[in-house]
PDB file of C-alpha atoms in Angstrom:
ATOM      1  CA  MET A   1      20.399 115.068  98.052  1.00  0.00           C
ATOM      2  CA  ILE A   2      20.650 113.521  94.613  1.00  0.00           C
ATOM      3  CA  GLN A   3      23.307 110.879  94.099  1.00  0.00           C
ATOM      4  CA  PRO A   4      24.827 110.231  90.694  1.00  0.00           C
ATOM      5  CA  PRO A   5      23.789 106.946  89.146  1.00  0.00           C
ATOM      6  CA  TYR A   6      26.378 104.216  89.461  1.00  0.00           C
ATOM      7  CA  ARG A   7      24.726 101.894  87.000  1.00  0.00           C
ATOM      8  CA  VAL A   8      23.012 102.776  83.786  1.00  0.00           C
ATOM      9  CA  GLY A   9      20.315 100.544  82.392  1.00  0.00           C
ATOM     10  CA  PRO A  10      18.303  97.788  83.954  1.00  0.00           C
ATOM     11  CA  LEU A  11      19.762  95.956  86.911  1.00  0.00           C
ATOM     12  CA  ARG A  12      20.965  92.448  86.090  1.00  0.00           C
ATOM     13  CA  PRO A  13      22.273  89.800  88.419  1.00  0.00           C
ATOM     14  CA  ARG A  14      25.926  88.896  87.851  1.00  0.00           C
ATOM     15  CA  ARG A  15      26.446  85.643  86.054  1.00  0.00           C
ATOM     16  CA  GLN A  16      28.993  83.222  87.540  1.00  0.00           C
ATOM     17  CA  GLY A  17      29.655  81.706  84.117  1.00  0.00           C
ATOM     18  CA  ALA A  18      30.976  85.018  82.760  1.00  0.00           C
ATOM     19  CA  ARG A  19      33.457  85.292  85.642  1.00  0.00           C
ATOM     20  CA  ARG A  20      34.703  81.751  85.046  1.00  0.00           C
ATOM     21  CA  LEU A  21      35.061  82.508  81.341  1.00  0.00           C
ATOM     22  CA  ARG A  22      37.147  85.634  82.084  1.00  0.00           C
ATOM     23  CA  ILE A  23      39.410  83.662  84.426  1.00  0.00           C
ATOM     24  CA  ALA A  24      39.877  80.899  81.839  1.00  0.00           C
ATOM     25  CA  LEU A  25      40.653  83.482  79.142  1.00  0.00           C
ATOM     26  CA  ILE A  26      43.240  85.241  81.323  1.00  0.00           C
ATOM     27  CA  ALA A  27      44.876  81.901  82.206  1.00  0.00           C
ATOM     28  CA  SER A  28      45.120  80.853  78.563  1.00  0.00           C
ATOM     29  CA  ILE A  29      46.631  84.190  77.514  1.00  0.00           C
ATOM     30  CA  ALA A  30      49.144  84.003  80.370  1.00  0.00           C
ATOM     31  CA  SER A  31      50.211  80.519  79.288  1.00  0.00           C
ATOM     32  CA  ILE A  32      50.888  81.459  75.653  1.00  0.00           C
ATOM     33  CA  ALA A  33      52.240  84.983  76.183  1.00  0.00           C
ATOM     34  CA  PRO A  34      55.821  83.838  76.926  1.00  0.00           C
ATOM     35  CA  LEU A  35      55.878  81.945  73.620  1.00  0.00           C
ATOM     36  CA  GLY A  36      54.939  85.069  71.684  1.00  0.00           C
ATOM     37  CA  LEU A  37      57.393  87.220  73.612  1.00  0.00           C
ATOM     38  CA  ALA A  38      60.232  84.755  73.012  1.00  0.00           C
ATOM     39  CA  SER A  39      59.575  84.607  69.283  1.00  0.00           C
ATOM     40  CA  CYS A  40      59.671  88.395  68.966  1.00  0.00           C
ATOM     41  CA  GLY A  41      62.885  88.646  70.989  1.00  0.00           C
ATOM     42  CA  LEU A  42      61.492  90.154  74.204  1.00  0.00           C
ATOM     43  CA  ILE A  43      62.368  87.036  76.204  1.00  0.00           C
ATOM     44  CA  ARG A  44      65.734  85.539  75.393  1.00  0.00           C
ATOM     45  CA  THR A  45      66.275  81.809  75.320  1.00  0.00           C
ATOM     46  CA  ARG A  46      68.556  80.032  77.780  1.00  0.00           C
ATOM     47  CA  SER A  47      71.488  78.146  76.266  1.00  0.00           C
ATOM     48  CA  THR A  48      70.219  74.842  77.687  1.00  0.00           C
ATOM     49  CA  ASP A  49      66.622  75.143  76.389  1.00  0.00           C
ATOM     50  CA  GLU A  50      65.627  72.447  73.887  1.00  0.00           C
ATOM     51  CA  VAL A  51      64.692  74.269  70.663  1.00  0.00           C
ATOM     52  CA  GLU A  52      63.771  73.604  67.033  1.00  0.00           C
ATOM     53  CA  ARG A  53      64.884  76.994  65.669  1.00  0.00           C
ATOM     54  CA  VAL A  54      67.972  79.057  66.486  1.00  0.00           C
ATOM     55  CA  LYS A  55      69.536  82.386  65.648  1.00  0.00           C
ATOM     56  CA  VAL A  56      73.007  82.516  64.138  1.00  0.00           C
ATOM     57  CA  PHE A  57      74.947  85.694  63.487  1.00  0.00           C
ATOM     58  CA  LEU A  58      76.304  86.601  60.072  1.00  0.00           C
ATOM     59  CA  ILE A  59      77.981  89.852  59.036  1.00  0.00           C
ATOM     60  CA  SER A  60      76.407  92.909  57.488  1.00  0.00           C
ATOM     61  CA  PRO A  61      79.566  94.253  55.839  1.00  0.00           C
ATOM     62  CA  ASP A  62      80.760  97.832  55.630  1.00  0.00           C
ATOM     63  CA  HIS A  63      80.247  98.842  52.015  1.00  0.00           C
ATOM     64  CA  THR A  64      83.267 101.154  51.925  1.00  0.00           C
ATOM     65  CA  PRO A  65      85.942  99.483  49.750  1.00  0.00           C
ATOM     66  CA  GLY A  66      88.823  98.141  51.868  1.00  0.00           C
ATOM     67  CA  SER A  67      87.099  98.947  55.168  1.00  0.00           C
ATOM     68  CA  CYS A  68      85.498  96.688  57.721  1.00  0.00           C
ATOM     69  CA  ARG A  69      85.172  99.292  60.460  1.00  0.00           C
ATOM     70  CA  ASP A  70      81.370  99.391  60.229  1.00  0.00           C
ATOM     71  CA  ASP A  71      80.791  95.624  59.875  1.00  0.00           C
ATOM     72  CA  ARG A  72      78.121  94.446  62.263  1.00  0.00           C
ATOM     73  CA  PRO A  73      76.854  91.002  63.253  1.00  0.00           C
ATOM     74  CA  THR A  74      73.216  90.442  62.325  1.00  0.00           C
ATOM     75  CA  ALA A  75      70.984  87.560  63.428  1.00  0.00           C
ATOM     76  CA  ILE A  76      69.155  85.239  61.072  1.00  0.00           C
ATOM     77  CA  GLU A  77      66.941  82.358  62.151  1.00  0.00           C
ATOM     78  CA  ARG A  78      67.586  78.756  61.118  1.00  0.00           C
ATOM     79  CA  ALA A  79      65.613  75.533  61.616  1.00  0.00           C
ATOM     80  CA  LEU A  80      67.406  72.623  63.260  1.00  0.00           C
ATOM     81  CA  PRO A  81      67.046  69.045  62.011  1.00  0.00           C
ATOM     82  CA  ARG A  82      65.898  67.954  65.510  1.00  0.00           C
ATOM     83  CA  ARG A  83      65.236  69.478  68.943  1.00  0.00           C
ATOM     84  CA  GLN A  84      68.474  70.121  70.809  1.00  0.00           C
ATOM     85  CA  PRO A  85      70.004  72.487  73.367  1.00  0.00           C
ATOM     86  CA  ALA A  86      69.958  76.030  71.970  1.00  0.00           C
ATOM     87  CA  LEU A  87      73.687  76.762  72.273  1.00  0.00           C
ATOM     88  CA  GLU A  88      74.851  73.531  70.651  1.00  0.00           C
ATOM     89  CA  GLY A  89      72.190  73.861  67.936  1.00  0.00           C
ATOM     90  CA  ALA A  90      73.152  77.469  67.151  1.00  0.00           C
ATOM     91  CA  LEU A  91      76.850  76.613  66.876  1.00  0.00           C
ATOM     92  CA  ALA A  92      76.149  73.538  64.724  1.00  0.00           C
ATOM     93  CA  ALA A  93      73.943  75.623  62.410  1.00  0.00           C
ATOM     94  CA  LEU A  94      76.580  78.361  62.162  1.00  0.00           C
ATOM     95  CA  LEU A  95      79.473  75.980  61.482  1.00  0.00           C
ATOM     96  CA  SER A  96      77.592  73.896  58.902  1.00  0.00           C
ATOM     97  CA  ARG A  97      77.159  76.789  56.455  1.00  0.00           C
ATOM     98  CA  ARG A  98      79.308  76.554  53.302  1.00  0.00           C
ATOM     99  CA  ASP A  99      78.242  79.595  51.257  1.00  0.00           C
ATOM    100  CA  PRO A 100      80.030  82.965  51.515  1.00  0.00           C
ATOM    101  CA  PHE A 101      76.674  84.789  51.472  1.00  0.00           C
ATOM    102  CA  ASP A 102      73.286  83.845  52.900  1.00  0.00           C
ATOM    103  CA  PRO A 103      70.922  83.582  49.904  1.00  0.00           C
ATOM    104  CA  GLY A 104      67.901  84.953  51.787  1.00  0.00           C
ATOM    105  CA  SER A 105      69.494  87.958  53.462  1.00  0.00           C
ATOM    106  CA  GLY A 106      72.688  88.634  51.500  1.00  0.00           C
ATOM    107  CA  LEU A 107      74.661  88.652  54.757  1.00  0.00           C
ATOM    108  CA  LEU A 108      78.291  87.552  54.724  1.00  0.00           C
ATOM    109  CA  ASP A 109      79.480  84.350  56.421  1.00  0.00           C
ATOM    110  CA  ALA A 110      83.167  84.757  57.319  1.00  0.00           C
ATOM    111  CA  LEU A 111      83.287  81.124  58.527  1.00  0.00           C
ATOM    112  CA  TYR A 112      82.137  79.520  55.262  1.00  0.00           C
ATOM    113  CA  ALA A 113      85.645  78.321  54.252  1.00  0.00           C
ATOM    114  CA  SER A 114      86.698  77.237  57.742  1.00  0.00           C
ATOM    115  CA  PRO A 115      86.096  73.507  58.342  1.00  0.00           C
ATOM    116  CA  LEU A 116      85.153  73.738  62.022  1.00  0.00           C
ATOM    117  CA  ARG A 117      83.046  71.405  64.103  1.00  0.00           C
ATOM    118  CA  LEU A 118      81.836  71.551  67.679  1.00  0.00           C
ATOM    119  CA  ARG A 119      83.796  69.223  69.971  1.00  0.00           C
ATOM    120  CA  GLY A 120      82.166  70.270  73.238  1.00  0.00           C
ATOM    121  CA  VAL A 121      80.856  72.957  75.556  1.00  0.00           C
ATOM    122  CA  GLU A 122      81.731  73.560  79.236  1.00  0.00           C
ATOM    123  CA  ARG A 123      79.355  75.749  81.242  1.00  0.00           C
ATOM    124  CA  THR A 124      80.241  77.323  84.599  1.00  0.00           C
ATOM    125  CA  ALA A 125      77.723  79.760  86.082  1.00  0.00           C
ATOM    126  CA  LYS A 126      77.359  82.507  83.442  1.00  0.00           C
ATOM    127  CA  SER A 127      80.502  81.521  81.496  1.00  0.00           C
ATOM    128  CA  VAL A 128      80.980  79.048  78.725  1.00  0.00           C
ATOM    129  CA  ARG A 129      84.025  77.536  77.081  1.00  0.00           C
ATOM    130  CA  VAL A 130      83.461  76.329  73.505  1.00  0.00           C
ATOM    131  CA  HIS A 131      85.793  73.709  72.066  1.00  0.00           C
ATOM    132  CA  LEU A 132      86.023  73.491  68.274  1.00  0.00           C
ATOM    133  CA  ASP A 133      88.059  71.195  66.037  1.00  0.00           C
ATOM    134  CA  GLY A 134      89.469  72.210  62.666  1.00  0.00           C
ATOM    135  CA  TYR A 135      91.106  75.411  61.493  1.00  0.00           C
ATOM    136  CA  ILE A 136      90.149  78.909  60.378  1.00  0.00           C
ATOM    137  CA  GLU A 137      90.622  80.101  56.824  1.00  0.00           C
ATOM    138  CA  LEU A 138      91.122  83.860  56.432  1.00  0.00           C
ATOM    139  CA  GLY A 139      90.407  85.540  53.094  1.00  0.00           C
ATOM    140  CA  ASN A 140      91.337  89.172  53.809  1.00  0.00           C
ATOM    141  CA  ALA A 141      92.288  91.587  56.578  1.00  0.00           C
ATOM    142  CA  CYS A 142      88.696  91.855  57.846  1.00  0.00           C
ATOM    143  CA  GLU A 143      88.075  88.136  58.287  1.00  0.00           C
ATOM    144  CA  ALA A 144      89.673  87.748  61.742  1.00  0.00           C
ATOM    145  CA  GLU A 145      87.350  90.292  63.369  1.00  0.00           C
ATOM    146  CA  ARG A 146      84.320  88.989  61.454  1.00  0.00           C
ATOM    147  CA  ILE A 147      84.984  85.420  62.592  1.00  0.00           C
ATOM    148  CA  ARG A 148      85.360  86.553  66.214  1.00  0.00           C
ATOM    149  CA  GLN A 149      82.113  88.547  66.033  1.00  0.00           C
ATOM    150  CA  GLN A 150      80.130  85.708  64.461  1.00  0.00           C
ATOM    151  CA  LEU A 151      81.224  83.114  66.995  1.00  0.00           C
ATOM    152  CA  GLU A 152      80.961  85.322  70.094  1.00  0.00           C
ATOM    153  CA  ARG A 153      77.590  86.868  69.225  1.00  0.00           C
ATOM    154  CA  THR A 154      76.101  83.473  68.370  1.00  0.00           C
ATOM    155  CA  VAL A 155      77.160  82.184  71.815  1.00  0.00           C
ATOM    156  CA  LEU A 156      76.359  85.304  73.881  1.00  0.00           C
ATOM    157  CA  GLN A 157      72.796  85.752  72.569  1.00  0.00           C
ATOM    158  CA  PHE A 158      71.534  83.565  75.433  1.00  0.00           C
ATOM    159  CA  ASN A 159      70.396  85.225  78.672  1.00  0.00           C
ATOM    160  CA  ASP A 160      72.230  82.772  80.934  1.00  0.00           C
ATOM    161  CA  LEU A 161      75.688  83.495  79.435  1.00  0.00           C
ATOM    162  CA  ASP A 162      77.857  86.584  79.969  1.00  0.00           C
ATOM    163  CA  THR A 163      81.329  85.481  78.900  1.00  0.00           C
ATOM    164  CA  VAL A 164      82.736  83.076  76.332  1.00  0.00           C
ATOM    165  CA  GLU A 165      86.117  81.538  75.663  1.00  0.00           C
ATOM    166  CA  ILE A 166      86.581  79.736  72.371  1.00  0.00           C
ATOM    167  CA  ASP A 167      89.388  77.392  71.465  1.00  0.00           C
ATOM    168  CA  ILE A 168      90.127  75.734  68.142  1.00  0.00           C
ATOM    169  CA  SER A 169      92.036  72.458  68.354  1.00  0.00           C
ATOM    170  CA  GLY A 170      93.199  73.432  71.847  1.00  0.00           C
ATOM    171  CA  ARG A 171      94.419  76.957  70.993  1.00  0.00           C
ATOM    172  CA  PRO A 172      92.498  80.067  72.120  1.00  0.00           C
ATOM    173  CA  LEU A 173      90.660  81.853  69.318  1.00  0.00           C
ATOM    174  CA  ALA A 174      92.135  85.219  70.408  1.00  0.00           C
ATOM    175  CA  GLU A 175      95.651  83.809  70.049  1.00  0.00           C
ATOM    176  CA  LEU A 176      94.914  82.354  66.603  1.00  0.00           C
ATOM    177  CA  LEU A 177      93.383  85.590  65.340  1.00  0.00           C
ATOM    178  CA  ALA A 178      96.193  87.738  66.835  1.00  0.00           C
ATOM    179  CA  THR A 179      98.807  85.879  64.786  1.00  0.00           C
ATOM    180  CA  THR A 180      96.963  86.761  61.564  1.00  0.00           C
ATOM    181  CA  ASN A 181      97.109  90.581  61.962  1.00  0.00           C
TER     182      ASN A 181
END
């Protein structure tokens, strides 16, 4: 009986060095893979992670005159001046903007005229309560919903948070925005 060949070519002894090299290569790829996955959005950051760059959400407006029905929040990335917890850094970056449109993306910032600052954050399990000081400035009928979307999406982008409550100078954001409609 003829058996099929299992090895083609001359027989060589296995080299231990090649095995060690493969193991070292696999270990190095495994250690840097999470960094690559996080930067491309496949692994979301936790709100407490110390970061140098954050995502903030601005608005891609509906281009139908007088309509904001198809407005959608869109993320842009911003560098922070120093490493800090991701949630606090993202909110600080969002609230520090003072232009109605982002020059790089053309996205709308509904918060640009609102002098808000972060007073504090309270985390409980998968919930967070964000305390802001200042007031909101509304320019047109669409601004209330845009402001809500920007703040909530910026907070809820983190994988350890499911719900958010936001208050401005002690009053719930939902209550403040409801009085404007």
